[in-house]
Tab-separated table of C-alpha atoms in Angstrom:
chain	number	residue	atom	x	y	z
A	1	MET	CA	-136.507	-79.389	-225.075
A	2	THR	CA	-137.375	-79.730	-228.738
A	3	PRO	CA	-137.575	-83.270	-230.127
A	4	ALA	CA	-134.606	-82.572	-232.371
A	5	ALA	CA	-132.434	-81.496	-229.432
A	6	ALA	CA	-133.507	-84.569	-227.482
A	7	THR	CA	-132.461	-86.807	-230.327
A	8	ARG	CA	-129.149	-85.033	-230.586
A	9	ARG	CA	-128.456	-85.437	-226.898
A	10	ARG	CA	-129.278	-89.124	-226.974
A	11	ALA	CA	-127.161	-89.567	-230.071
A	12	ARG	CA	-124.046	-87.880	-228.700
A	13	SER	CA	-122.561	-90.470	-226.354
A	14	PRO	CA	-123.177	-93.459	-228.641
A	15	ALA	CA	-121.461	-91.411	-231.369
A	16	LEU	CA	-118.399	-91.026	-229.161
A	17	ALA	CA	-118.341	-94.722	-228.303
A	18	SER	CA	-118.815	-95.741	-231.898
A	19	ARG	CA	-115.899	-93.506	-232.895
A	20	ALA	CA	-113.577	-95.456	-230.589
A	21	VAL	CA	-114.983	-98.713	-231.916
A	22	LEU	CA	-114.504	-97.564	-235.497
A	23	GLY	CA	-110.937	-96.469	-234.745
A	24	THR	CA	-110.100	-99.890	-233.290
A	25	LEU	CA	-111.799	-101.617	-236.205
A	26	GLY	CA	-109.713	-99.523	-238.614
A	27	LEU	CA	-106.462	-100.570	-236.961
A	28	LEU	CA	-107.541	-104.216	-236.886
A	29	GLY	CA	-108.469	-103.907	-240.562
A	30	VAL	CA	-105.011	-102.651	-241.483
A	31	GLY	CA	-103.512	-105.479	-239.414
A	32	ALA	CA	-105.661	-107.986	-241.267
A	33	VAL	CA	-104.700	-106.580	-244.687
A	34	LEU	CA	-101.010	-106.697	-243.739
A	35	GLU	CA	-101.534	-110.298	-242.668
A	36	VAL	CA	-103.161	-111.275	-245.938
A	37	ILE	CA	-100.936	-109.449	-248.455
A	38	PRO	CA	-97.683	-111.337	-247.668
A	39	ARG	CA	-99.551	-114.651	-247.324
A	40	THR	CA	-101.086	-114.326	-250.810
A	41	GLY	CA	-97.612	-113.632	-252.188
A	42	LEU	CA	-98.524	-110.114	-253.397
A	43	VAL	CA	-95.407	-108.888	-251.572
A	44	SER	CA	-92.586	-111.188	-250.560
A	45	PRO	CA	-92.940	-112.175	-246.877
A	46	ARG	CA	-89.172	-111.736	-246.588
A	47	TYR	CA	-89.586	-107.974	-246.794
A	48	LEU	CA	-93.048	-107.636	-245.328
A	49	PRO	CA	-93.754	-110.426	-242.880
A	50	PRO	CA	-97.386	-111.064	-241.873
A	51	SER	CA	-98.527	-109.004	-238.902
A	52	SER	CA	-98.835	-112.086	-236.725
A	53	GLU	CA	-95.093	-112.705	-237.120
A	54	ILE	CA	-94.392	-109.071	-236.262
A	55	ALA	CA	-96.489	-109.480	-233.134
A	56	VAL	CA	-94.545	-112.552	-232.114
A	57	ALA	CA	-91.257	-110.707	-232.732
A	58	LEU	CA	-92.521	-107.825	-230.609
A	59	VAL	CA	-93.230	-110.148	-227.709
A	60	ARG	CA	-89.797	-111.738	-228.086
A	61	GLU	CA	-88.089	-108.309	-228.149
A	62	ALA	CA	-89.982	-107.178	-225.090
A	63	ALA	CA	-88.719	-110.218	-223.199
A	64	GLY	CA	-85.052	-109.229	-223.706
A	65	ALA	CA	-83.111	-106.745	-221.580
A	66	ALA	CA	-81.464	-105.179	-224.655
A	67	PHE	CA	-84.792	-103.848	-225.866
A	68	TRP	CA	-85.550	-102.066	-222.611
A	69	ARG	CA	-82.040	-100.628	-222.434
A	70	ALA	CA	-82.457	-99.300	-225.966
A	71	LEU	CA	-85.828	-97.804	-225.099
A	72	LEU	CA	-84.307	-96.145	-222.044
A	73	ASP	CA	-81.361	-94.813	-224.093
A	74	THR	CA	-83.722	-93.280	-226.616
A	75	ALA	CA	-85.879	-91.798	-223.872
A	76	ILE	CA	-82.809	-90.283	-222.195
A	77	GLY	CA	-81.482	-88.794	-225.430
A	78	TRP	CA	-84.890	-87.368	-226.220
A	79	ALA	CA	-85.719	-86.007	-222.757
A	80	LEU	CA	-82.276	-84.603	-222.033
A	81	GLY	CA	-81.999	-82.953	-225.436
A	82	LEU	CA	-85.505	-81.558	-225.152
A	83	ALA	CA	-84.802	-80.211	-221.667
A	84	ILE	CA	-81.629	-78.456	-222.810
A	85	ALA	CA	-83.393	-77.013	-225.859
A	86	VAL	CA	-86.356	-75.791	-223.805
A	87	VAL	CA	-84.254	-74.117	-221.130
A	88	ALA	CA	-81.960	-72.517	-223.713
A	89	GLY	CA	-84.936	-71.480	-225.855
A	90	VAL	CA	-86.801	-69.892	-222.955
A	91	VAL	CA	-83.789	-68.038	-221.552
A	92	LEU	CA	-82.524	-66.781	-224.906
A	93	GLY	CA	-86.054	-66.067	-226.098
A	94	VAL	CA	-86.761	-63.874	-223.079
A	95	VAL	CA	-83.482	-62.011	-223.495
A	96	LEU	CA	-83.845	-61.528	-227.252
A	97	GLY	CA	-87.531	-60.719	-226.946
A	98	SER	CA	-86.988	-58.079	-224.287
A	99	VAL	CA	-84.068	-56.199	-225.814
A	100	ARG	CA	-85.095	-54.683	-229.118
A	101	ALA	CA	-81.555	-53.952	-230.338
A	102	LEU	CA	-80.485	-57.514	-229.604
A	103	ARG	CA	-83.479	-58.892	-231.469
A	104	ALA	CA	-82.737	-56.738	-234.518
A	105	ALA	CA	-79.093	-57.784	-234.418
A	106	THR	CA	-79.856	-61.506	-234.235
A	107	ALA	CA	-82.935	-61.777	-236.488
A	108	SER	CA	-80.997	-62.400	-239.698
A	109	THR	CA	-78.659	-64.891	-238.007
A	110	ILE	CA	-81.631	-66.840	-236.659
A	111	GLU	CA	-83.280	-66.887	-240.064
A	112	PHE	CA	-80.038	-68.182	-241.543
A	113	LEU	CA	-79.374	-70.917	-238.971
A	114	ARG	CA	-82.929	-72.095	-238.407
A	115	PRO	CA	-83.549	-73.709	-241.820
A	116	ILE	CA	-80.383	-75.860	-241.625
A	117	PRO	CA	-81.816	-79.376	-241.370
A	118	SER	CA	-80.565	-80.977	-238.203
A	119	VAL	CA	-79.831	-84.161	-240.177
A	120	ALA	CA	-77.249	-82.245	-242.190
A	121	LEU	CA	-75.288	-81.842	-238.975
A	122	ILE	CA	-74.778	-85.606	-238.641
A	123	PRO	CA	-71.222	-85.480	-240.041
A	124	VAL	CA	-70.343	-82.729	-237.585
A	125	ALA	CA	-71.771	-84.748	-234.706
A	126	VAL	CA	-69.843	-87.849	-235.761
A	127	LEU	CA	-66.587	-85.907	-236.078
A	128	LEU	CA	-67.046	-84.219	-232.737
A	129	PHE	CA	-68.461	-86.977	-230.553
A	130	GLY	CA	-68.624	-90.285	-232.445
A	131	ALA	CA	-71.413	-92.771	-231.778
A	132	GLN	CA	-72.324	-91.468	-228.353
A	133	LEU	CA	-75.170	-89.874	-226.523
A	134	ARG	CA	-73.537	-86.494	-227.091
A	135	SER	CA	-73.992	-86.847	-230.843
A	136	VAL	CA	-77.692	-87.504	-230.307
A	137	LEU	CA	-77.916	-84.518	-228.003
A	138	LEU	CA	-76.281	-82.201	-230.514
A	139	LEU	CA	-78.842	-83.072	-233.182
A	140	VAL	CA	-81.838	-83.145	-230.838
A	141	VAL	CA	-80.968	-79.842	-229.193
A	142	TYR	CA	-80.357	-78.133	-232.513
A	143	ALA	CA	-83.686	-79.280	-233.931
A	144	ALA	CA	-85.785	-78.677	-230.822
A	145	PHE	CA	-84.231	-75.319	-229.938
A	146	TRP	CA	-85.608	-73.251	-232.844
A	147	PRO	CA	-89.339	-73.843	-232.434
A	148	MET	CA	-88.968	-73.083	-228.730
A	149	LEU	CA	-86.936	-69.922	-229.303
A	150	LEU	CA	-89.332	-68.490	-231.871
A	151	GLN	CA	-92.392	-69.220	-229.736
A	152	VAL	CA	-90.841	-67.523	-226.712
A	153	ILE	CA	-89.821	-64.458	-228.745
A	154	HIS	CA	-93.407	-64.174	-229.991
A	155	GLY	CA	-94.726	-64.672	-226.472
A	156	VAL	CA	-92.581	-61.879	-225.072
A	157	ALA	CA	-93.675	-59.564	-227.882
A	158	ASP	CA	-97.296	-60.281	-226.949
A	159	VAL	CA	-97.070	-58.618	-223.516
A	160	ASP	CA	-99.801	-55.997	-223.303
A	161	PRO	CA	-98.373	-52.436	-223.306
A	162	VAL	CA	-100.890	-51.352	-220.658
A	163	ALA	CA	-99.922	-54.262	-218.402
A	164	ARG	CA	-96.273	-53.347	-218.939
A	165	ASP	CA	-96.928	-49.686	-218.082
A	166	THR	CA	-98.833	-50.781	-214.986
A	167	ALA	CA	-95.903	-52.896	-213.835
A	168	LEU	CA	-93.507	-50.010	-214.532
A	169	SER	CA	-95.545	-47.348	-212.764
A	170	TYR	CA	-95.900	-49.493	-209.635
A	171	ARG	CA	-92.155	-50.039	-209.775
A	172	PHE	CA	-92.241	-53.821	-210.007
A	173	THR	CA	-88.890	-55.471	-209.472
A	174	ALA	CA	-87.324	-57.168	-212.497
A	175	TRP	CA	-88.239	-60.538	-211.020
A	176	ALA	CA	-91.877	-59.489	-210.460
A	177	LYS	CA	-92.132	-58.270	-214.048
A	178	ILE	CA	-91.021	-61.682	-215.252
A	179	ARG	CA	-93.099	-63.606	-212.718
A	180	TYR	CA	-96.377	-61.670	-212.974
A	181	VAL	CA	-96.350	-60.158	-216.468
A	182	LEU	CA	-93.996	-61.980	-218.805
A	183	TRP	CA	-94.427	-65.569	-217.618
A	184	PRO	CA	-98.256	-65.712	-217.641
A	185	THR	CA	-98.346	-64.021	-221.055
A	186	GLY	CA	-95.714	-66.321	-222.514
A	187	LEU	CA	-96.926	-69.595	-221.024
A	188	PRO	CA	-99.334	-70.539	-223.873
A	189	TYR	CA	-96.543	-69.853	-226.359
A	190	ILE	CA	-94.128	-71.964	-224.341
A	191	MET	CA	-96.605	-74.860	-224.313
A	192	THR	CA	-96.966	-74.645	-228.092
A	193	GLY	CA	-93.193	-74.557	-228.457
A	194	LEU	CA	-92.891	-77.554	-226.162
A	195	ARG	CA	-95.232	-79.662	-228.282
A	196	LEU	CA	-93.461	-78.743	-231.506
A	197	SER	CA	-90.033	-79.337	-229.985
A	198	ALA	CA	-90.977	-82.641	-228.343
A	199	ALA	CA	-92.103	-84.140	-231.651
A	200	VAL	CA	-89.081	-82.956	-233.608
A	201	ALA	CA	-86.703	-84.044	-230.821
A	202	LEU	CA	-87.850	-87.661	-230.999
A	203	ILE	CA	-87.456	-87.777	-234.781
A	204	LEU	CA	-83.897	-86.551	-234.418
A	205	ALA	CA	-83.094	-88.928	-231.550
A	206	ILE	CA	-84.173	-91.947	-233.638
A	207	THR	CA	-82.431	-90.619	-236.742
A	208	ALA	CA	-79.173	-90.081	-234.882
A	209	GLU	CA	-79.265	-93.582	-233.427
A	210	LEU	CA	-80.123	-95.142	-236.768
A	211	VAL	CA	-77.551	-93.273	-238.841
A	212	ILE	CA	-74.712	-92.700	-236.387
A	213	GLY	CA	-75.234	-95.857	-234.363
A	214	ALA	CA	-75.556	-94.234	-230.972
A	215	PRO	CA	-77.255	-96.619	-228.524
A	216	GLY	CA	-81.054	-96.639	-228.625
A	217	LEU	CA	-84.097	-97.901	-230.520
A	218	GLY	CA	-82.853	-96.422	-233.788
A	219	LYS	CA	-79.656	-98.431	-233.548
A	220	GLU	CA	-81.655	-101.610	-232.785
A	221	ILE	CA	-83.739	-101.011	-235.902
A	222	GLY	CA	-80.578	-100.684	-237.936
A	223	LEU	CA	-79.118	-103.858	-236.404
A	224	ALA	CA	-82.309	-105.820	-237.019
A	225	GLN	CA	-82.310	-104.718	-240.630
A	226	ALA	CA	-78.623	-105.523	-241.122
A	227	SER	CA	-79.083	-109.018	-239.689
A	228	SER	CA	-82.226	-109.653	-241.785
A	229	ALA	CA	-84.364	-109.909	-238.656
A	230	VAL	CA	-87.186	-108.310	-240.613
A	231	PRO	CA	-90.098	-109.070	-238.225
A	232	ALA	CA	-88.027	-107.645	-235.320
A	233	MET	CA	-87.318	-104.505	-237.376
A	234	TYR	CA	-91.017	-103.938	-237.957
A	235	ALA	CA	-91.735	-104.621	-234.318
A	236	LEU	CA	-89.240	-101.936	-233.283
A	237	ILE	CA	-90.705	-99.488	-235.798
A	238	LEU	CA	-94.080	-100.095	-234.169
A	239	VAL	CA	-92.566	-99.318	-230.770
A	240	VAL	CA	-91.043	-96.069	-232.057
A	241	THR	CA	-94.406	-95.097	-233.503
A	242	SER	CA	-96.178	-95.619	-230.207
A	243	VAL	CA	-93.444	-93.683	-228.360
A	244	ARG	CA	-94.007	-90.828	-230.789
A	245	LEU	CA	-97.732	-90.871	-230.189
A	246	GLU	CA	-97.013	-90.633	-226.465
A	247	ALA	CA	-94.566	-87.774	-226.970
A	248	ALA	CA	-97.029	-85.837	-229.124
A	249	ALA	CA	-99.796	-86.235	-226.553
B	1	MET	CA	-97.385	-23.062	-201.469
B	2	THR	CA	-94.665	-24.893	-203.339
B	3	PRO	CA	-96.167	-27.186	-205.941
B	4	LEU	CA	-96.038	-30.953	-205.540
B	5	LEU	CA	-95.987	-31.504	-209.274
B	6	ASP	CA	-94.383	-29.028	-211.621
B	7	VAL	CA	-94.563	-29.520	-215.364
B	8	ARG	CA	-92.065	-27.123	-216.955
B	9	HIS	CA	-92.064	-26.417	-220.680
B	10	VAL	CA	-92.577	-30.047	-221.596
B	11	ARG	CA	-92.225	-30.808	-225.286
B	12	LYS	CA	-92.618	-34.177	-226.921
B	13	VAL	CA	-91.725	-35.006	-230.491
B	14	TYR	CA	-92.240	-38.519	-231.777
B	15	ASP	CA	-89.470	-39.360	-234.169
B	16	GLY	CA	-89.505	-42.468	-236.243
B	17	HIS	CA	-89.630	-43.905	-239.738
B	18	GLY	CA	-88.570	-40.622	-241.287
B	19	ARG	CA	-91.602	-38.816	-239.860
B	20	THR	CA	-91.546	-36.468	-236.922
B	21	VAL	CA	-94.749	-35.626	-235.075
B	22	GLU	CA	-94.810	-32.815	-232.585
B	23	ALA	CA	-97.372	-34.105	-230.091
B	24	ILE	CA	-96.752	-31.506	-227.386
B	25	ARG	CA	-95.226	-28.109	-228.136
B	26	ASP	CA	-94.891	-26.405	-224.787
B	27	LEU	CA	-96.802	-27.307	-221.657
B	28	SER	CA	-96.393	-25.797	-218.226
B	29	PHE	CA	-98.643	-26.117	-215.195
B	30	SER	CA	-98.372	-27.210	-211.605
B	31	CYS	CA	-100.381	-28.959	-208.914
B	32	ALA	CA	-100.282	-27.930	-205.265
B	33	PRO	CA	-100.323	-30.717	-202.652
B	34	GLY	CA	-103.858	-32.004	-202.161
B	35	GLU	CA	-105.218	-30.429	-205.321
B	36	LEU	CA	-107.515	-32.144	-207.823
B	37	VAL	CA	-106.588	-30.811	-211.247
B	38	CYS	CA	-108.359	-31.843	-214.432
B	39	ILE	CA	-106.664	-31.766	-217.806
B	40	VAL	CA	-109.168	-31.404	-220.627
B	41	GLY	CA	-108.535	-31.127	-224.323
B	42	PRO	CA	-109.888	-32.236	-227.684
B	43	SER	CA	-109.173	-35.793	-228.733
B	44	GLY	CA	-105.691	-36.166	-230.156
B	45	ALA	CA	-104.389	-33.318	-227.988
B	46	GLY	CA	-101.596	-35.470	-226.610
B	47	LYS	CA	-103.270	-35.898	-223.216
B	48	THR	CA	-102.085	-39.464	-222.845
B	49	THR	CA	-98.612	-38.458	-224.014
B	50	LEU	CA	-98.549	-35.759	-221.351
B	51	LEU	CA	-99.679	-38.184	-218.680
B	52	LYS	CA	-97.033	-40.698	-219.672
B	53	CYS	CA	-94.376	-37.991	-219.453
B	54	VAL	CA	-95.613	-37.063	-215.971
B	55	ALA	CA	-95.699	-40.741	-214.941
B	56	GLY	CA	-92.105	-41.243	-216.072
B	57	LEU	CA	-93.164	-43.816	-218.655
B	58	LEU	CA	-92.062	-41.588	-221.517
B	59	ALA	CA	-89.101	-39.215	-221.628
B	60	PRO	CA	-90.029	-35.701	-222.787
B	61	THR	CA	-88.051	-34.299	-225.718
B	62	GLY	CA	-87.643	-30.981	-223.913
B	63	GLY	CA	-88.470	-29.448	-220.559
B	64	GLU	CA	-88.873	-31.360	-217.340
B	65	VAL	CA	-91.341	-32.781	-214.862
B	66	VAL	CA	-90.537	-32.261	-211.198
B	67	LEU	CA	-92.289	-34.180	-208.415
B	68	GLY	CA	-91.593	-32.897	-204.908
B	69	ASP	CA	-88.140	-31.583	-205.662
B	70	VAL	CA	-86.949	-34.498	-207.734
B	71	ARG	CA	-86.841	-34.493	-211.494
B	72	VAL	CA	-88.883	-37.364	-212.950
B	73	ASP	CA	-86.795	-39.656	-215.147
B	74	GLY	CA	-88.616	-42.937	-214.575
B	75	PRO	CA	-91.708	-43.971	-212.632
B	76	PRO	CA	-91.199	-42.223	-209.272
B	77	PRO	CA	-92.134	-43.717	-205.895
B	78	GLY	CA	-95.357	-42.432	-204.362
B	79	MET	CA	-97.167	-42.191	-207.690
B	80	ALA	CA	-100.003	-44.408	-208.881
B	81	VAL	CA	-101.644	-44.460	-212.304
B	82	VAL	CA	-105.186	-45.531	-213.169
B	83	PHE	CA	-105.424	-46.328	-216.870
B	84	GLN	CA	-108.423	-46.092	-219.137
B	85	GLU	CA	-108.032	-49.716	-220.213
B	86	TYR	CA	-108.795	-51.290	-216.838
B	87	GLY	CA	-109.278	-54.690	-218.501
B	88	ARG	CA	-105.685	-54.708	-219.667
B	89	SER	CA	-104.221	-52.976	-216.636
B	90	LEU	CA	-105.473	-55.601	-214.174
B	91	PHE	CA	-103.702	-58.941	-214.315
B	92	PRO	CA	-106.293	-61.512	-215.416
B	93	TRP	CA	-104.382	-64.358	-213.762
B	94	LEU	CA	-104.687	-62.794	-210.298
B	95	THR	CA	-107.794	-62.335	-208.142
B	96	ALA	CA	-109.050	-58.848	-207.310
B	97	TRP	CA	-107.391	-59.101	-203.905
B	98	ASP	CA	-104.033	-60.191	-205.322
B	99	ASN	CA	-104.169	-57.481	-207.976
B	100	VAL	CA	-104.487	-54.867	-205.234
B	101	ALA	CA	-101.834	-56.550	-203.084
B	102	LEU	CA	-99.184	-57.019	-205.781
B	103	PRO	CA	-97.762	-53.444	-205.845
B	104	LEU	CA	-97.585	-53.473	-202.040
B	105	ARG	CA	-95.655	-56.745	-202.102
B	106	GLN	CA	-93.103	-55.004	-204.316
B	107	ARG	CA	-92.532	-52.569	-201.456
B	108	ARG	CA	-92.133	-55.441	-198.972
B	109	THR	CA	-95.111	-54.294	-196.928
B	110	PRO	CA	-95.394	-56.497	-193.792
B	111	PRO	CA	-98.239	-59.073	-194.103
B	112	GLY	CA	-100.474	-57.556	-191.413
B	113	GLU	CA	-100.166	-54.063	-192.855
B	114	LEU	CA	-100.691	-55.452	-196.347
B	115	ARG	CA	-103.933	-57.181	-195.376
B	116	ARG	CA	-105.205	-54.044	-193.649
B	117	LEU	CA	-104.437	-51.833	-196.668
B	118	VAL	CA	-105.895	-54.211	-199.271
B	119	ASP	CA	-109.054	-55.005	-197.298
B	120	GLY	CA	-109.478	-51.306	-196.522
B	121	ALA	CA	-109.046	-50.199	-200.128
B	122	LEU	CA	-111.421	-52.818	-201.517
B	123	GLY	CA	-113.956	-51.867	-198.851
B	124	GLU	CA	-113.668	-48.186	-199.731
B	125	VAL	CA	-114.487	-48.794	-203.382
B	126	GLY	CA	-117.446	-50.992	-202.370
B	127	LEU	CA	-115.917	-54.331	-203.288
B	128	ALA	CA	-115.510	-55.868	-199.834
B	129	ASP	CA	-117.259	-59.047	-200.959
B	130	VAL	CA	-115.470	-59.875	-204.217
B	131	HIS	CA	-111.928	-60.508	-202.957
B	132	ALA	CA	-111.626	-63.908	-204.616
B	133	ALA	CA	-113.147	-62.947	-207.980
B	134	TYR	CA	-110.979	-62.710	-211.053
B	135	PRO	CA	-111.160	-59.469	-213.085
B	136	TRP	CA	-112.930	-61.125	-215.995
B	137	GLN	CA	-115.721	-62.211	-213.681
B	138	LEU	CA	-116.459	-58.568	-212.829
B	139	SER	CA	-118.301	-55.870	-214.776
B	140	GLY	CA	-116.346	-53.017	-216.365
B	141	GLY	CA	-117.231	-50.591	-213.591
B	142	MET	CA	-116.193	-53.086	-210.932
B	143	GLN	CA	-112.911	-53.753	-212.712
B	144	GLN	CA	-112.123	-50.051	-212.693
B	145	ARG	CA	-113.006	-50.008	-208.978
B	146	VAL	CA	-110.404	-52.730	-208.437
B	147	ALA	CA	-107.857	-50.605	-210.319
B	148	ILE	CA	-108.776	-47.605	-208.148
B	149	ALA	CA	-108.507	-49.745	-204.991
B	150	ARG	CA	-105.061	-50.844	-206.143
B	151	ALA	CA	-104.033	-47.195	-206.469
B	152	ILE	CA	-105.534	-46.212	-203.082
B	153	ALA	CA	-103.923	-49.129	-201.234
B	154	TYR	CA	-100.578	-47.990	-202.657
B	155	GLU	CA	-101.036	-44.742	-200.651
B	156	PRO	CA	-99.629	-42.498	-203.369
B	157	ARG	CA	-98.789	-38.860	-202.897
B	158	ILE	CA	-100.132	-38.226	-206.349
B	159	LEU	CA	-102.643	-40.208	-208.368
B	160	LEU	CA	-102.738	-39.916	-212.152
B	161	MET	CA	-105.935	-40.912	-213.909
B	162	ASP	CA	-105.944	-41.248	-217.683
B	163	GLU	CA	-109.537	-40.970	-218.945
B	164	PRO	CA	-110.460	-43.555	-216.329
B	165	PHE	CA	-114.204	-43.561	-216.973
B	166	ALA	CA	-114.255	-43.226	-220.754
B	167	ALA	CA	-115.142	-46.887	-221.255
B	168	VAL	CA	-117.970	-47.339	-218.711
B	169	ASP	CA	-121.674	-46.537	-219.016
B	170	ALA	CA	-123.090	-43.172	-217.915
B	171	GLN	CA	-124.610	-44.348	-214.635
B	172	THR	CA	-121.437	-46.151	-213.553
B	173	ARG	CA	-119.452	-43.158	-214.629
B	174	ALA	CA	-121.372	-40.797	-212.330
B	175	ASP	CA	-120.881	-43.229	-209.437
B	176	LEU	CA	-117.164	-43.515	-210.085
B	177	GLU	CA	-116.797	-39.716	-210.330
B	178	ASP	CA	-118.365	-39.319	-206.899
B	179	LEU	CA	-116.313	-42.215	-205.548
B	180	THR	CA	-113.109	-40.612	-206.793
B	181	ARG	CA	-114.004	-37.256	-205.244
B	182	SER	CA	-114.863	-38.814	-201.899
B	183	LEU	CA	-111.607	-40.816	-201.893
B	184	TRP	CA	-109.698	-37.678	-202.760
B	185	ARG	CA	-111.212	-35.764	-199.856
B	186	ARG	CA	-110.707	-38.606	-197.390
B	187	HIS	CA	-107.106	-39.386	-198.316
B	188	ALA	CA	-105.877	-35.847	-198.983
B	189	MET	CA	-104.166	-37.029	-202.167
B	190	THR	CA	-103.187	-34.960	-205.135
B	191	ILE	CA	-105.022	-36.080	-208.255
B	192	LEU	CA	-104.237	-35.266	-211.864
B	193	PHE	CA	-107.298	-36.292	-213.834
B	194	VAL	CA	-107.131	-36.391	-217.627
B	195	THR	CA	-110.389	-36.429	-219.574
B	196	HIS	CA	-111.868	-35.371	-222.883
B	197	ASP	CA	-115.251	-34.802	-221.235
B	198	ILE	CA	-115.833	-31.135	-220.420
B	199	ASP	CA	-118.691	-31.789	-217.976
B	200	GLU	CA	-116.615	-34.319	-216.134
B	201	ALA	CA	-113.632	-31.966	-215.927
B	202	VAL	CA	-115.715	-29.112	-214.477
B	203	TYR	CA	-117.614	-31.396	-212.100
B	204	MET	CA	-114.517	-33.145	-210.785
B	205	GLY	CA	-111.838	-30.489	-210.628
B	206	GLN	CA	-110.729	-27.636	-208.445
B	207	ARG	CA	-108.910	-26.384	-211.500
B	208	VAL	CA	-109.241	-27.234	-215.151
B	209	VAL	CA	-106.225	-26.959	-217.429
B	210	ILE	CA	-107.508	-26.560	-220.993
B	211	LEU	CA	-105.251	-27.875	-223.738
B	212	SER	CA	-105.197	-26.936	-227.404
B	213	ALA	CA	-105.236	-29.428	-230.227
B	214	SER	CA	-101.872	-30.935	-231.184
B	215	PRO	CA	-99.159	-29.513	-231.194
B	216	THR	CA	-100.372	-28.873	-227.714
B	217	VAL	CA	-100.054	-25.789	-225.511
B	218	VAL	CA	-102.019	-24.707	-222.414
B	219	LEU	CA	-104.907	-22.490	-223.487
B	220	GLU	CA	-106.157	-21.601	-220.063
B	221	ASP	CA	-105.767	-22.609	-216.452
B	222	LEU	CA	-109.231	-22.128	-215.038
B	223	ALA	CA	-110.115	-22.209	-211.325
B	224	ILE	CA	-113.429	-23.959	-210.640
B	225	ASP	CA	-115.120	-21.943	-207.913
B	226	LEU	CA	-117.891	-24.425	-207.235
B	227	PRO	CA	-118.449	-25.483	-203.615
B	228	GLY	CA	-116.381	-28.421	-202.408
B	229	GLU	CA	-119.425	-30.573	-201.719
B	230	ARG	CA	-120.604	-31.666	-205.144
B	231	ASP	CA	-123.688	-33.521	-206.196
B	232	GLN	CA	-124.477	-34.987	-209.593
B	233	LEU	CA	-127.901	-33.344	-209.746
B	234	ALA	CA	-127.574	-30.166	-207.710
B	235	THR	CA	-124.091	-29.113	-208.821
B	236	ARG	CA	-124.687	-29.809	-212.480
B	237	SER	CA	-127.865	-27.695	-212.457
B	238	THR	CA	-126.330	-24.577	-210.897
B	239	PRO	CA	-125.917	-21.528	-213.177
B	240	ARG	CA	-122.223	-21.306	-212.254
B	241	PHE	CA	-121.634	-24.877	-213.469
B	242	ALA	CA	-123.273	-23.984	-216.787
B	243	GLU	CA	-121.126	-20.841	-217.117
B	244	LEU	CA	-117.885	-22.674	-216.440
B	245	ARG	CA	-118.883	-25.503	-218.732
B	246	ALA	CA	-119.722	-23.048	-221.516
B	247	ARG	CA	-116.426	-21.270	-221.062
B	248	VAL	CA	-114.366	-24.453	-221.340
B	249	TYR	CA	-116.453	-25.566	-224.286
B	250	ALA	CA	-115.937	-22.270	-226.131
B	251	ARG	CA	-112.206	-22.411	-225.535
B	252	ILE	CA	-111.915	-25.885	-226.973
B	253	GLN	CA	-114.086	-25.015	-229.980
B	254	GLN	CA	-111.858	-22.013	-230.665
B	255	ALA	CA	-108.810	-24.213	-230.501
B	256	LYS	CA	-110.315	-26.717	-232.889
B	257	GLN	CA	-111.213	-24.053	-235.441
B	258	ARG	CA	-107.780	-22.547	-235.264
B	259	SER	CA	-106.165	-25.902	-235.836
B	260	THR	CA	-108.325	-26.746	-238.864
B	261	THR	CA	-107.856	-23.378	-240.661
């Protein structure tokens, strides 16, 4: 081993540890700054309470049943919507990806519908379902469906022609073609689609709750804001952020 | 003897994007049961197109392919194909053993029979000890052996091989040629072997069908009157081998010149 390599090896694990330490320090630093700014009067504490107050509000929220119900509502809206979008995206993606004529016939429609921001559908959701879970689902499914669909279509198109010919010449059943050729090829694409869809689904779940008033964390944020419970509002925003980090990972 | 495989006036025109390409003009030949026939032609002669038409993977524009006494209009039962691109033909997410077993599972082969066939086929190609290996853990030659084992285990009446050894090194290639001939003799299969290599065609075949350049026709259907027992060194150094080789070579050169002028 050369001396340089030895140094590098010794340096690696402390580097990893110090990265975690630095990351924690960074967060604590931001917390400290947010504590100081309102206290010095740079920003009015009415609109940006010190982080210690936010922490206290967070503890108080976590002690109440309403908070956990809201968290559960959001999780249900997110997970259910995501599940529907994923299943629909995979099934339709496989069908559209496999049948060339169908793909050609739908390509322009998809390109037309896909860019519609899900948020623009809020009035439709309100008219159709009111402030209910179904409104949330409509928005979440619409937003999460497109990334999934496009990934699956690309995945199906990626099937190797030689592998396909092999499956054909050995007279694989339709199920075996899907199980042994299509599915393994498409799986990485599906995982990518899942990550994209999961992130966008949560944004839409919170948005729907906040704007429409369907039960969930978004609605609680709106209520906290309306009743000038500013520290509680920030506490809930923190919760949503951590939920999002979980969903993305 | 009635032929097992009969290729009758097959024509294939690729039509698309306002451009038509006549890949095959008019091809007719046949294979008797148990025959090993080599198809040789210059590169771009539509050999792969022909093989795909025979395999039922591609519909000919004109003419027909008859296997047994059934017209081929899709991959027929009792036919196996070994592709040149073994790396893409084997499923990388299955072990060697499962790759060989998968086509048999499609036929609902009983488990005992399945195990016997797969173990037997892998043993015959000299891979009895790599059942659990994945294709990407094997060398190119070994991967093609797995593909050959898969075809053998399928017990086909006819085996199509599309330039199967074009992508392996010379030593492996000689081994695989001898392996294929010994499997052919043991299993009494019919083999249609497509290659661009004249030496390989003469060494392997009982007959060599020489194709022209595209648009393709049959230039000559040449019987190879070498003894059945072939040996890489002895057979290739006989005067008769050299004569036959020279004859095929001259034919293909002629065809090339005609197509360029």
